[in-house]
mmCIF file of C-alpha atoms in Angstrom:
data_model
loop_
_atom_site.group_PDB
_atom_site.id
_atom_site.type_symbol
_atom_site.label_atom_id
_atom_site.label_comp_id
_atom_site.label_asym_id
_atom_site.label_seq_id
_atom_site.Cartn_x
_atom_site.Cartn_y
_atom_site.Cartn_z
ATOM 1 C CA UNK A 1 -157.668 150.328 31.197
ATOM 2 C CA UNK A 2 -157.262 146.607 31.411
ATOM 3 C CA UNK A 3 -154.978 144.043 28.927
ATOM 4 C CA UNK A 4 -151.951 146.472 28.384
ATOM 5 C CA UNK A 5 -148.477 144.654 29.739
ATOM 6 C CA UNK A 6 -145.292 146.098 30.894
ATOM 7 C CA UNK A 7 -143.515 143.653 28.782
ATOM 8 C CA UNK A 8 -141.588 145.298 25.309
ATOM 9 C CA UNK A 9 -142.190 141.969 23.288
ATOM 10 C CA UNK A 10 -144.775 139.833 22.600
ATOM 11 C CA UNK A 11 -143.935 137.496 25.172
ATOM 12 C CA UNK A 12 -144.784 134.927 27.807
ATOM 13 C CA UNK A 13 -144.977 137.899 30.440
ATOM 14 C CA UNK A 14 -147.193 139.953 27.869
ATOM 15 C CA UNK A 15 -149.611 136.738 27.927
ATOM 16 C CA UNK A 16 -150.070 136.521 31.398
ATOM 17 C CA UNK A 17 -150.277 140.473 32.128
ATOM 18 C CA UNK A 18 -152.507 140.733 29.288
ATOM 19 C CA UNK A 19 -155.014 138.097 29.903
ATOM 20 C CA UNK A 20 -155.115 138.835 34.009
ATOM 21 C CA UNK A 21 -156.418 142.232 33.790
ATOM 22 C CA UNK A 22 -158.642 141.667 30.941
ATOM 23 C CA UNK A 23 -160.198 138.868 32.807
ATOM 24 C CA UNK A 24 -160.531 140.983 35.902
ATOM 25 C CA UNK A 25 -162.123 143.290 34.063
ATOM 26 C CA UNK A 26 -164.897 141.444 32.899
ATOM 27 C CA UNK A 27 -165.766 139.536 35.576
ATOM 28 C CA UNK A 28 -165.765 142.976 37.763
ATOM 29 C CA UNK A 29 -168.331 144.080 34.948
ATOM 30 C CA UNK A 30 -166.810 146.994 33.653
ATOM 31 C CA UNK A 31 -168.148 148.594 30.258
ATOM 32 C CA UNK A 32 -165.541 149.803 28.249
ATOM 33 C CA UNK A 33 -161.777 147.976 28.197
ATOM 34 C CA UNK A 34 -158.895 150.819 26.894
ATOM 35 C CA UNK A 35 -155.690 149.225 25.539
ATOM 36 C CA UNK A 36 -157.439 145.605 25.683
ATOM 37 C CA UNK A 37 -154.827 144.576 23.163
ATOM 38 C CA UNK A 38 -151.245 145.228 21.673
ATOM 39 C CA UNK A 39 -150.004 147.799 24.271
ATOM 40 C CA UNK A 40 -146.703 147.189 25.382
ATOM 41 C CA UNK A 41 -143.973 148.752 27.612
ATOM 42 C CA UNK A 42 -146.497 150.225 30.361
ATOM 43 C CA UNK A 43 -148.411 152.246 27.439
ATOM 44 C CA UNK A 44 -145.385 153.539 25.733
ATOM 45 C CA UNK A 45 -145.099 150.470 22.911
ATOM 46 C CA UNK A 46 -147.660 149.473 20.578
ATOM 47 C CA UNK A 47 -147.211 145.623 18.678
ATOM 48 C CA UNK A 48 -149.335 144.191 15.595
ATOM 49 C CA UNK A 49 -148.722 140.715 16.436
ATOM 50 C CA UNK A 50 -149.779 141.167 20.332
ATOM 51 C CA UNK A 51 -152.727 142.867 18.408
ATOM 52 C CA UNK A 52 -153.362 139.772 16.909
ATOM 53 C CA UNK A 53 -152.635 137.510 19.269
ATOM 54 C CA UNK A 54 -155.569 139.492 21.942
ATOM 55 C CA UNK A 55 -157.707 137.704 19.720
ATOM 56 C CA UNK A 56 -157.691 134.730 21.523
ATOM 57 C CA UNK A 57 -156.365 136.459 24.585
ATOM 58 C CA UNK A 58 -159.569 138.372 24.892
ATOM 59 C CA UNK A 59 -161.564 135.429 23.254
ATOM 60 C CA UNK A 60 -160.706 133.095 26.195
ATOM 61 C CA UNK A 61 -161.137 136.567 28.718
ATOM 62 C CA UNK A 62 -164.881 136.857 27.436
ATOM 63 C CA UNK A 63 -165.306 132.862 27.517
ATOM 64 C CA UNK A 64 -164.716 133.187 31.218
ATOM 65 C CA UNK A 65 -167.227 135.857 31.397
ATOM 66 C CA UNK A 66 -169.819 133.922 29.822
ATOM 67 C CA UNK A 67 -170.077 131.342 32.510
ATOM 68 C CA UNK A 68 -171.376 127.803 32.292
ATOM 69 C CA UNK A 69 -174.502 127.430 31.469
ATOM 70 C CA UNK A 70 -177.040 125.002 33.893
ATOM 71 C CA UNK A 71 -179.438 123.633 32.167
ATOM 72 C CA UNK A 72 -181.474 119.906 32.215
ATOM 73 C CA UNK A 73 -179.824 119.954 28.408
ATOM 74 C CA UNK A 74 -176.313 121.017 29.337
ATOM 75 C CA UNK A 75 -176.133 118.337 32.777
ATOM 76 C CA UNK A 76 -177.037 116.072 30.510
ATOM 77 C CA UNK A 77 -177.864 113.139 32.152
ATOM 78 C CA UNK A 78 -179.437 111.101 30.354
ATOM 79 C CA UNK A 79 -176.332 111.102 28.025
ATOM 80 C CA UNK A 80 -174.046 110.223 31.364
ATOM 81 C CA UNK A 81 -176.128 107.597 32.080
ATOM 82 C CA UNK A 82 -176.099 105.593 27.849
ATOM 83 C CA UNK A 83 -172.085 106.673 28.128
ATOM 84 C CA UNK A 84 -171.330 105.372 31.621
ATOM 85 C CA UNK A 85 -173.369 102.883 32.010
ATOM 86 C CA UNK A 86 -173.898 101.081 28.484
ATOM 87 C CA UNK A 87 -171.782 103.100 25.870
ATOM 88 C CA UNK A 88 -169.065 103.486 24.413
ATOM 89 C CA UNK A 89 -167.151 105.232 27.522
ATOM 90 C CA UNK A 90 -166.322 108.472 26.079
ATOM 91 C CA UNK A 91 -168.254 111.595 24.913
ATOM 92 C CA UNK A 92 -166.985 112.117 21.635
ATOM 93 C CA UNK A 93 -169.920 110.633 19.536
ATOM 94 C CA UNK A 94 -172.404 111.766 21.497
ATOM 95 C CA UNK A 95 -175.102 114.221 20.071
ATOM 96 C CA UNK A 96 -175.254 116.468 22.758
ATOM 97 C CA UNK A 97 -171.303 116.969 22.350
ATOM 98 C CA UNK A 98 -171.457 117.592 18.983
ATOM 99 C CA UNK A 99 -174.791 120.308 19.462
ATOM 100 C CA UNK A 100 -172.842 121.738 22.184
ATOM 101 C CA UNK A 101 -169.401 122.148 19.906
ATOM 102 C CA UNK A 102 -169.967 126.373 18.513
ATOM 103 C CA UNK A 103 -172.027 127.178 21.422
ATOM 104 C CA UNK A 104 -169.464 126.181 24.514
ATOM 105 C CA UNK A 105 -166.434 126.108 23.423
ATOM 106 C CA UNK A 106 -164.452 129.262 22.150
ATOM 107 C CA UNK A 107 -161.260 127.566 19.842
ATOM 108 C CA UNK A 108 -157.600 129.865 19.586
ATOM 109 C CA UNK A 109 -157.229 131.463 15.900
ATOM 110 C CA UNK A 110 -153.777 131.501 16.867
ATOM 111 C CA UNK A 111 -152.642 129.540 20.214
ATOM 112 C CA UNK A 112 -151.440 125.998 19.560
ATOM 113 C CA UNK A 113 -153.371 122.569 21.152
ATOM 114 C CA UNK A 114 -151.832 120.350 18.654
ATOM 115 C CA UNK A 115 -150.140 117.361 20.367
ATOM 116 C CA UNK A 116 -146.390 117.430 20.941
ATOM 117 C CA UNK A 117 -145.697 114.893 17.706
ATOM 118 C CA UNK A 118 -147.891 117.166 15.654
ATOM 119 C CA UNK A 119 -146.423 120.293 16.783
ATOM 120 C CA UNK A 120 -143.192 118.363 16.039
ATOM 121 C CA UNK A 121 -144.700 117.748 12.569
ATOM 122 C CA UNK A 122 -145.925 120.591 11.827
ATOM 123 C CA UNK A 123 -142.138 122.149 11.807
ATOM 124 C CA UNK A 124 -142.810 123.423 15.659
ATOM 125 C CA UNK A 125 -144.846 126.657 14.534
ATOM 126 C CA UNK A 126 -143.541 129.565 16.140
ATOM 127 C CA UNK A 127 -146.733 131.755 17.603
ATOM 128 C CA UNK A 128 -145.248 134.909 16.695
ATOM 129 C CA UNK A 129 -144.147 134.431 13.154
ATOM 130 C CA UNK A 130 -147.963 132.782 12.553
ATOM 131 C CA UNK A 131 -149.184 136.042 13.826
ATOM 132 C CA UNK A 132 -146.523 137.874 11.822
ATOM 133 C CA UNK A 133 -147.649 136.014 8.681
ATOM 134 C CA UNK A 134 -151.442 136.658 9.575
ATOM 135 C CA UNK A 135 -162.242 123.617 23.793
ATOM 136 C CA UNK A 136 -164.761 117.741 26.378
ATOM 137 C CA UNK A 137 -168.492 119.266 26.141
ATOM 138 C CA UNK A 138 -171.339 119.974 28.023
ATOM 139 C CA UNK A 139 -169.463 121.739 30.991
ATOM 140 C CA UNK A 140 -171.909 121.957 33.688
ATOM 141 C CA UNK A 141 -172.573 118.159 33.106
ATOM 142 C CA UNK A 142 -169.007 117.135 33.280
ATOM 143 C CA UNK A 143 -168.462 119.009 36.508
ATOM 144 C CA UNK A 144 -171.869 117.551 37.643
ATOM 145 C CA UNK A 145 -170.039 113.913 36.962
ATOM 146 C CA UNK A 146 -166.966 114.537 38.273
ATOM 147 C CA UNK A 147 -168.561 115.917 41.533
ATOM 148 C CA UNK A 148 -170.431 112.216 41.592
ATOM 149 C CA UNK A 149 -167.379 110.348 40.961
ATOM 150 C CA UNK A 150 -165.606 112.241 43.945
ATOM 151 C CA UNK A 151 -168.459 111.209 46.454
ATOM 152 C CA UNK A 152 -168.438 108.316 45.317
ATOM 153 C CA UNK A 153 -164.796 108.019 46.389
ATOM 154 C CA UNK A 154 -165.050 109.508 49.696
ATOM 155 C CA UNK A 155 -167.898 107.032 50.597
ATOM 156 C CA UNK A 156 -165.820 104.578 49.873
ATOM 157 C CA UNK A 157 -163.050 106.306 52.051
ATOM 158 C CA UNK A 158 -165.148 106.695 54.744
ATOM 159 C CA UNK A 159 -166.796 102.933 54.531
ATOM 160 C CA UNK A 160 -163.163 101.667 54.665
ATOM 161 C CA UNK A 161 -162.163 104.008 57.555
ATOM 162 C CA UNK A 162 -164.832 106.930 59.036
ATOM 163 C CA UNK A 163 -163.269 110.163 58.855
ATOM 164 C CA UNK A 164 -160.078 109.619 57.031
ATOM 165 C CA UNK A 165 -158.908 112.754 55.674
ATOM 166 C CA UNK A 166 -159.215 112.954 52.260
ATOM 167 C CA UNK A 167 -159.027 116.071 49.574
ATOM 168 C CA UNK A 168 -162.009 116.235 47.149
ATOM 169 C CA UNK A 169 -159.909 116.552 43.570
ATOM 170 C CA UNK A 170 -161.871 117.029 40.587
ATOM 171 C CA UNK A 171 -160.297 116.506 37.699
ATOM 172 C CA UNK A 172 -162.666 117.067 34.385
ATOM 173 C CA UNK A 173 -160.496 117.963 31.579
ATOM 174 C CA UNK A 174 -161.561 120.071 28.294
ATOM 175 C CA UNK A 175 -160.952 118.380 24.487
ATOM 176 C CA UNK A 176 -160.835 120.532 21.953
ATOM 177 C CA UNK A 177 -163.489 119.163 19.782
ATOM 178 C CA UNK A 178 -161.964 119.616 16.133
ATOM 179 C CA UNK A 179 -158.945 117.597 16.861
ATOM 180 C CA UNK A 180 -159.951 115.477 19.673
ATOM 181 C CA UNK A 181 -156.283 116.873 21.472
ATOM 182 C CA UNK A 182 -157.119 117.838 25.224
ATOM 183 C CA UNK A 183 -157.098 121.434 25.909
ATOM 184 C CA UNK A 184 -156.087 122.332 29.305
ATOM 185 C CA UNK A 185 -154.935 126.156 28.986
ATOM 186 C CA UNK A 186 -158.428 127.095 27.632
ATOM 187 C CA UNK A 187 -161.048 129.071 29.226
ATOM 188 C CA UNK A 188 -163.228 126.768 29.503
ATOM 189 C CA UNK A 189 -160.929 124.762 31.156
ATOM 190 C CA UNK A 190 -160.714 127.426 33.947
ATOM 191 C CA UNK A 191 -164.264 127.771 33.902
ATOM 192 C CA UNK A 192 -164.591 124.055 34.960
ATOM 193 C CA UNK A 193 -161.794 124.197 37.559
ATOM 194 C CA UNK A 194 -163.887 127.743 39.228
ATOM 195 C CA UNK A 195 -167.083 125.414 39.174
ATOM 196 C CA UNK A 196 -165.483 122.804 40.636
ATOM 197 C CA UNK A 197 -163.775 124.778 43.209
ATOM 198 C CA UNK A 198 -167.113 126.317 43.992
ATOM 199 C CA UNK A 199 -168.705 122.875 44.163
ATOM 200 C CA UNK A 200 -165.810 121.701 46.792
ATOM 201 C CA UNK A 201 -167.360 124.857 49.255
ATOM 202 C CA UNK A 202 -170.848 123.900 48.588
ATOM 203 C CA UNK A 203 -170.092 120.381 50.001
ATOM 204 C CA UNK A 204 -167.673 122.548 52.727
ATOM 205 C CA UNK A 205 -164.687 119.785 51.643
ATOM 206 C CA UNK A 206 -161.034 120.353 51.120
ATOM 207 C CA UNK A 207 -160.885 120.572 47.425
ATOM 208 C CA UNK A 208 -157.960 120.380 44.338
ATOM 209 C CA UNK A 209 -158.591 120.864 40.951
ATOM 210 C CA UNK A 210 -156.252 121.664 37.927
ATOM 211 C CA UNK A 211 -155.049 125.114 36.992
ATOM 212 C CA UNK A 212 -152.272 126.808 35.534
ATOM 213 C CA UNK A 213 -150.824 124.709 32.684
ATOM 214 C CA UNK A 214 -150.755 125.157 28.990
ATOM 215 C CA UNK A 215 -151.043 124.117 25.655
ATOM 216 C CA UNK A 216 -147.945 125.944 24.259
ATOM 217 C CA UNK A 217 -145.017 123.723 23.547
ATOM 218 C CA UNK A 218 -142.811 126.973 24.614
ATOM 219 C CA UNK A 219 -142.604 129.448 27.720
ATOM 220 C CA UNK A 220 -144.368 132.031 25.044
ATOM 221 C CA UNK A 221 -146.978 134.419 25.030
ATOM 222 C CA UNK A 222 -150.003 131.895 24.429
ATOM 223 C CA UNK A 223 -148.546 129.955 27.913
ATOM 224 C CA UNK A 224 -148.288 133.181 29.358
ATOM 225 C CA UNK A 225 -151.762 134.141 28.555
ATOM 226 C CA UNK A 226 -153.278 130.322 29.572
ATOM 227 C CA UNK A 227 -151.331 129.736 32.867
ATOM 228 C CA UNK A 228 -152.779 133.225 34.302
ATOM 229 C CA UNK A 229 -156.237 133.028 33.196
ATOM 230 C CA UNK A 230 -157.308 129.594 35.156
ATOM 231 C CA UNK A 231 -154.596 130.502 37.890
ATOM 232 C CA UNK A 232 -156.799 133.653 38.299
ATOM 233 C CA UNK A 233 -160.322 132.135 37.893
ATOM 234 C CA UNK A 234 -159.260 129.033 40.435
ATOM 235 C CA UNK A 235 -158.224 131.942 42.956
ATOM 236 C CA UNK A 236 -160.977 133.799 42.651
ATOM 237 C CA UNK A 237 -163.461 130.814 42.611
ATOM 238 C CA UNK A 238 -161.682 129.667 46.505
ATOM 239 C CA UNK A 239 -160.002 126.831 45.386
ATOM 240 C CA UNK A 240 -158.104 125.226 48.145
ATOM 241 C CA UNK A 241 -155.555 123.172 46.034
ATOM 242 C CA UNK A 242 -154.202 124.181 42.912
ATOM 243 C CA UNK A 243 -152.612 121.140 40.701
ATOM 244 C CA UNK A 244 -150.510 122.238 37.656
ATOM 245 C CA UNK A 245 -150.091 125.681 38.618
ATOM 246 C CA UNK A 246 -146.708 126.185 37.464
ATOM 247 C CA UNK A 247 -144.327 124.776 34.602
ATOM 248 C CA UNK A 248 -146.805 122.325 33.073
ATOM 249 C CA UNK A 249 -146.919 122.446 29.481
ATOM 250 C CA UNK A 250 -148.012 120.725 25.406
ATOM 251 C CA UNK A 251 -151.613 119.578 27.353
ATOM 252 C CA UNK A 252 -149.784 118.326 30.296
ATOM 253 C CA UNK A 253 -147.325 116.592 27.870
ATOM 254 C CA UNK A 254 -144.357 118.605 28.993
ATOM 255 C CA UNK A 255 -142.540 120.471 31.397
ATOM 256 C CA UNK A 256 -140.299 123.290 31.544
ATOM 257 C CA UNK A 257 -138.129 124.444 34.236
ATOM 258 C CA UNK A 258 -137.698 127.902 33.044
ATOM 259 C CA UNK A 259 -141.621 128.117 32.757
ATOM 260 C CA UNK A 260 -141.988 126.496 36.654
ATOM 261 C CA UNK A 261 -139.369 129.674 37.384
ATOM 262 C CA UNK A 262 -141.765 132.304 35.918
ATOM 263 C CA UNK A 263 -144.362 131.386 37.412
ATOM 264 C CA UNK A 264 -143.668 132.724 40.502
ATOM 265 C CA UNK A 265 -144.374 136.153 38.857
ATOM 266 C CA UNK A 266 -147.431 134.677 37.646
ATOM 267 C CA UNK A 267 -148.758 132.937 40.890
ATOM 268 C CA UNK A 268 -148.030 136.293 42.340
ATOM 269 C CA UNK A 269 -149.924 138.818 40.619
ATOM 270 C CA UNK A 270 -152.698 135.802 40.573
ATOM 271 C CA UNK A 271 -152.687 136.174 44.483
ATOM 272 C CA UNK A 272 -152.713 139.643 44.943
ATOM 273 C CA UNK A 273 -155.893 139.952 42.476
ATOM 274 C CA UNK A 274 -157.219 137.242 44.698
ATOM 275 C CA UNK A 275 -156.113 139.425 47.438
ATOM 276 C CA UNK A 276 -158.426 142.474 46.338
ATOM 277 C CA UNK A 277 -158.530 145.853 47.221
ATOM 278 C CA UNK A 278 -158.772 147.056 50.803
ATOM 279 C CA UNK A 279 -161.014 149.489 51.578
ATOM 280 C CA UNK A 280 -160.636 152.023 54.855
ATOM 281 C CA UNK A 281 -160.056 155.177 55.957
ATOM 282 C CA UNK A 282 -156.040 154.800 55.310
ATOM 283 C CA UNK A 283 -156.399 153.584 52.195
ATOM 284 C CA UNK A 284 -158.677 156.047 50.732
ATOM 285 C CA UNK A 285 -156.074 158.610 52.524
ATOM 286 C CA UNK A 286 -158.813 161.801 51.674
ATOM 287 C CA UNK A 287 -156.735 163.902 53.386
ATOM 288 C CA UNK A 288 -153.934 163.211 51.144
ATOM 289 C CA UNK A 289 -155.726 163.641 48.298
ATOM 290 C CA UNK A 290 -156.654 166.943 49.287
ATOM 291 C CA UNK A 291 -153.147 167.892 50.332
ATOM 292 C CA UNK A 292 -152.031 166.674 47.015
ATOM 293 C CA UNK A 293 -154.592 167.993 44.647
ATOM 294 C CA UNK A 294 -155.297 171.555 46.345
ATOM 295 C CA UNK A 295 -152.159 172.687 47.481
ATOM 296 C CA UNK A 296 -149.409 169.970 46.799
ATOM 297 C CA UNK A 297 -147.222 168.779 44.287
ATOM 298 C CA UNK A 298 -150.130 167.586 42.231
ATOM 299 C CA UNK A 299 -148.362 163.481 42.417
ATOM 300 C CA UNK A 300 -148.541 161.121 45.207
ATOM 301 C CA UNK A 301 -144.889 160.088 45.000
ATOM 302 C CA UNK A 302 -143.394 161.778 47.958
ATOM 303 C CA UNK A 303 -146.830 161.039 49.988
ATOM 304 C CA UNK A 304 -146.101 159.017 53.520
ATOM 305 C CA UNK A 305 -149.055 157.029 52.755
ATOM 306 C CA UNK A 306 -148.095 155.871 49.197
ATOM 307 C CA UNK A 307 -144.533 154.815 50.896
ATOM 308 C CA UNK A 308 -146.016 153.313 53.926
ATOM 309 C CA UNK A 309 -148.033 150.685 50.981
ATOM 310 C CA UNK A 310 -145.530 150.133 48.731
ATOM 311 C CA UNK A 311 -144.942 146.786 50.336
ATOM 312 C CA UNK A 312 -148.324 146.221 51.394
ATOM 313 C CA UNK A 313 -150.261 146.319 48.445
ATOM 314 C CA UNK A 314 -147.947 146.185 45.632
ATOM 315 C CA UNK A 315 -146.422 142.428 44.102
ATOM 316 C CA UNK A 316 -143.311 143.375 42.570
ATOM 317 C CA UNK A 317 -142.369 141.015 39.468
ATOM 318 C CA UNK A 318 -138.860 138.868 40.280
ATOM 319 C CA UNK A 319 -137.908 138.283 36.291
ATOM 320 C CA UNK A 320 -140.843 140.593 34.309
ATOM 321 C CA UNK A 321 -139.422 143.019 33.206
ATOM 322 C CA UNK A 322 -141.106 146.637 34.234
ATOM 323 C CA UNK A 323 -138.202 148.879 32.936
ATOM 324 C CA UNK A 324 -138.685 152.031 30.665
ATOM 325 C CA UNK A 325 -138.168 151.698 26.693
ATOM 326 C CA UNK A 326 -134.867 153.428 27.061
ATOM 327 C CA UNK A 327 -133.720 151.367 29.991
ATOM 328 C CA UNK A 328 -134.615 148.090 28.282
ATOM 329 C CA UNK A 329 -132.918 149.287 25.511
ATOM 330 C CA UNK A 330 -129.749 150.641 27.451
ATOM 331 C CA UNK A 331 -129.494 147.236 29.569
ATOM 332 C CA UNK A 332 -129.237 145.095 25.772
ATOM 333 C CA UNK A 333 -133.036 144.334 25.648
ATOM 334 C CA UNK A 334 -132.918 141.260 28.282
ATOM 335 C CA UNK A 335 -134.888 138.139 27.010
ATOM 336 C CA UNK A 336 -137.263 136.812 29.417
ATOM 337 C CA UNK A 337 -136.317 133.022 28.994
ATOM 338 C CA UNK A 338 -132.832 133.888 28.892
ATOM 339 C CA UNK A 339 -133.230 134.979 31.997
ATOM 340 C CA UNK A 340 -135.309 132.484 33.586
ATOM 341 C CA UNK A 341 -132.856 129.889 31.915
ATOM 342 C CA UNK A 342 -129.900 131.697 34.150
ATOM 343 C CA UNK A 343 -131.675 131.748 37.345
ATOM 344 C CA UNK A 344 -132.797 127.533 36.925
ATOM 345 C CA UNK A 345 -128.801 127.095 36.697
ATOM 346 C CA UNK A 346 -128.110 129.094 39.444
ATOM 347 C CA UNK A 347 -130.696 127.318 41.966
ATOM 348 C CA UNK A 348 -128.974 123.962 39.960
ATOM 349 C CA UNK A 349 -125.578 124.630 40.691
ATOM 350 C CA UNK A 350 -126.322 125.423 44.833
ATOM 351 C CA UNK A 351 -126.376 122.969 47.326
ATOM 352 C CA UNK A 352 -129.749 121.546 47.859
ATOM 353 C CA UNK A 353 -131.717 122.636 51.005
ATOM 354 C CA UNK A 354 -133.727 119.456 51.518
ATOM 355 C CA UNK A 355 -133.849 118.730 55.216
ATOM 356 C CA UNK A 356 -134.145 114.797 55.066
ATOM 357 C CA UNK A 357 -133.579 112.715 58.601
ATOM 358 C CA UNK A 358 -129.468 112.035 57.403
ATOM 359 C CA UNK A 359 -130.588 108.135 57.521
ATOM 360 C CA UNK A 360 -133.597 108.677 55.208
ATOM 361 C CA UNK A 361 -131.052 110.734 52.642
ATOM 362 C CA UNK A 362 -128.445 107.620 53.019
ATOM 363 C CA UNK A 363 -131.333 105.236 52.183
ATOM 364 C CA UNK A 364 -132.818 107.138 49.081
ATOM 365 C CA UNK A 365 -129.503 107.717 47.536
ATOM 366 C CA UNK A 366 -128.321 104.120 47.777
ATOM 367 C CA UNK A 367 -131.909 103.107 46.277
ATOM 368 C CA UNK A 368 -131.905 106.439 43.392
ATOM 369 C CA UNK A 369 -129.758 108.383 41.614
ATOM 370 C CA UNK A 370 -130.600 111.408 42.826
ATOM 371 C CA UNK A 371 -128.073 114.137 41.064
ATOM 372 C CA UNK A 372 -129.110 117.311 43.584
#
């Protein structure tokens, strides 16, 4: 079972549940995916828009899967060479981008990568009543020249002053190639920040590279979905520096504090998958599964070992919401943002717990006016 969420709406925690075990799944190889889509409320809900919506959901999931393909075609560098060295500076007319358009790139039926003025336009289209109603190219060659730009840039570092520290950050960004709008929550945007990260260990440097933002204008579902899949993939890939990772959303065009609060769910269950599963004698506990299935109460519940993990292995959610049907419904069906909106006042209203030198603080606050 993978892509099921404990969330009862189709929202931003259903995105990021959804998309991290579905992604998970595929890259572990597994076969056959139950409840890849719509499943709600820990198996106990079923949704037609979230059915929908796992469209793209497992679209991106499977785009991930796929890989980048390495080729003398997809580096492309002849095509580097005309663009960067005599051409127009950009990839966009560029025949290899356009050949490479249906075979790279995976585009959203449903998720939004409009710009924030044509979202705006467009009467800000909520994802959920669409679904109600009814990815820059050549990927291995734009990691390939963003790795080249970065050496470039620490030789430079290094002729200046040998041995200066210096973090090798990547930076190759996705368009979407129908609109031209940049497309940072896609999956082949995560697939470029996993090469990249994996490029960073080849070279054994300290690497960054961008993860975890969206294209959604809103904390919904579709940011859910985008924030956990390259969160996941740059985890699992060994990046050392994550940029983005939390609150970044509309292509990098806006931010949201209830979204930066929310993440910490999402950054969590991102690091326990990166985490993985520990495997020894204690945690296959044999002996209590023989105790349990040949002469016990046929559950682990009650077992010391399950008790004795329960902190161990387990990430508990701080604001998803992991409640029965009949308790969600009994505690007046708690919105998400609503939620994350109360806790961003809270941490607001409190003193701050910056530990500036008291002469520093003075300084600042004569020179800004800074409000915490």
């Amino acid at each position: 079972a993978a892509g099921a969420s404990d969330s009862k709406l189709p929202d931003m925690q259903a995105g990021w549940e959804q998309m991290c075990s579905n992604v998970m799944a595929g890259l572990s190889g597994l076969n056959m995916v139950y409840e890849a889509a719509g499943m709600h409320a820990s198996l106990l809900g079923f949704c037609h828009e979230s059915l929908i919506l796992g469209d793209d959901i497992i679209g991106q999931a499977l785009r991930c899967l796929k890989g980048i393909e390495v080729t003398d075609d997809t580096l492309a560098i002849e095509a580097m060479r005309e663009v960067c060295l005599g051409g127009p500076g950009h990839y966009l007319g560029v025949g290899e981008t356009l050949a490479r358009m249906e075979t790279d790139y995976v585009y959203p039926f449903h998720g939004d990568r409009t710009s924030p003025k044509e979202w705006d336009e467009n009467d800000k289209p909520d994802l959920i009543a669409g679904a109600r109603a009814r990815k820059e190219a050549m990927l291995a060659g734009a990691i390939v020249q963003a790795v080249a730009e970065c050496l470039a840039g620490i030789v430079y570092v290094n002729a200046i002053q040998p041995g200066h520290p210096a973090i090798f950050g990547t930076w190759p960004f996705v368009v979407d190639l129908r609109t031209g709008a940049m497309s940072i929550g896609s999956g082949e945007q995560a697939l470029l920040t996993a090469g990249c990260a994996q490029m960073h260990q080849f070279y054994g440097l300290p690497g960054g590279a961008a993860a975890g933002a969206s294209d959604s204008k809103l904390p919904d579902m579709q940011a859910g979905w985008e924030q956990m899949c390259s969160n996941v993939m740059a985890g699992l890939s060994g990046l050392n520096m994550v940029y983005e990772a939390a609150g970044m959303h509309a292509s990098l065009l806006g931010f949201c504090h209830e979204s930066l609060i929310l993440g910490d769910d999402i950054i969590g269950q991102a690091l326990r998958c990166l985490k993985g599963i520990e495997v020894t004698d204690d945690t296959l506990a044999i002996e209590a599964m023989r105790e349990v299935c040949m002469g016990g109460p046929g559950h682990y519940l009650g077992v010391g070992e399950t008790l004795a993990r329960m902190e161990t292995d387990y990430v508990y959610p701080f604001h998803g919401d992991r409640t029965s049907p009949k308790e969600w419904d009994e505690n007046g069906k708690p919105d998400l943002i609503e939620g994350a909106r109360k806790r961003k006042e809270e941490m607001l209203s409190g003193i701050s717990q910056a530990a500036l030198d008291p002469v520093l603080d003075r300084a600042l606050r004569a020179q800004f006016p800074i409000k915490l």
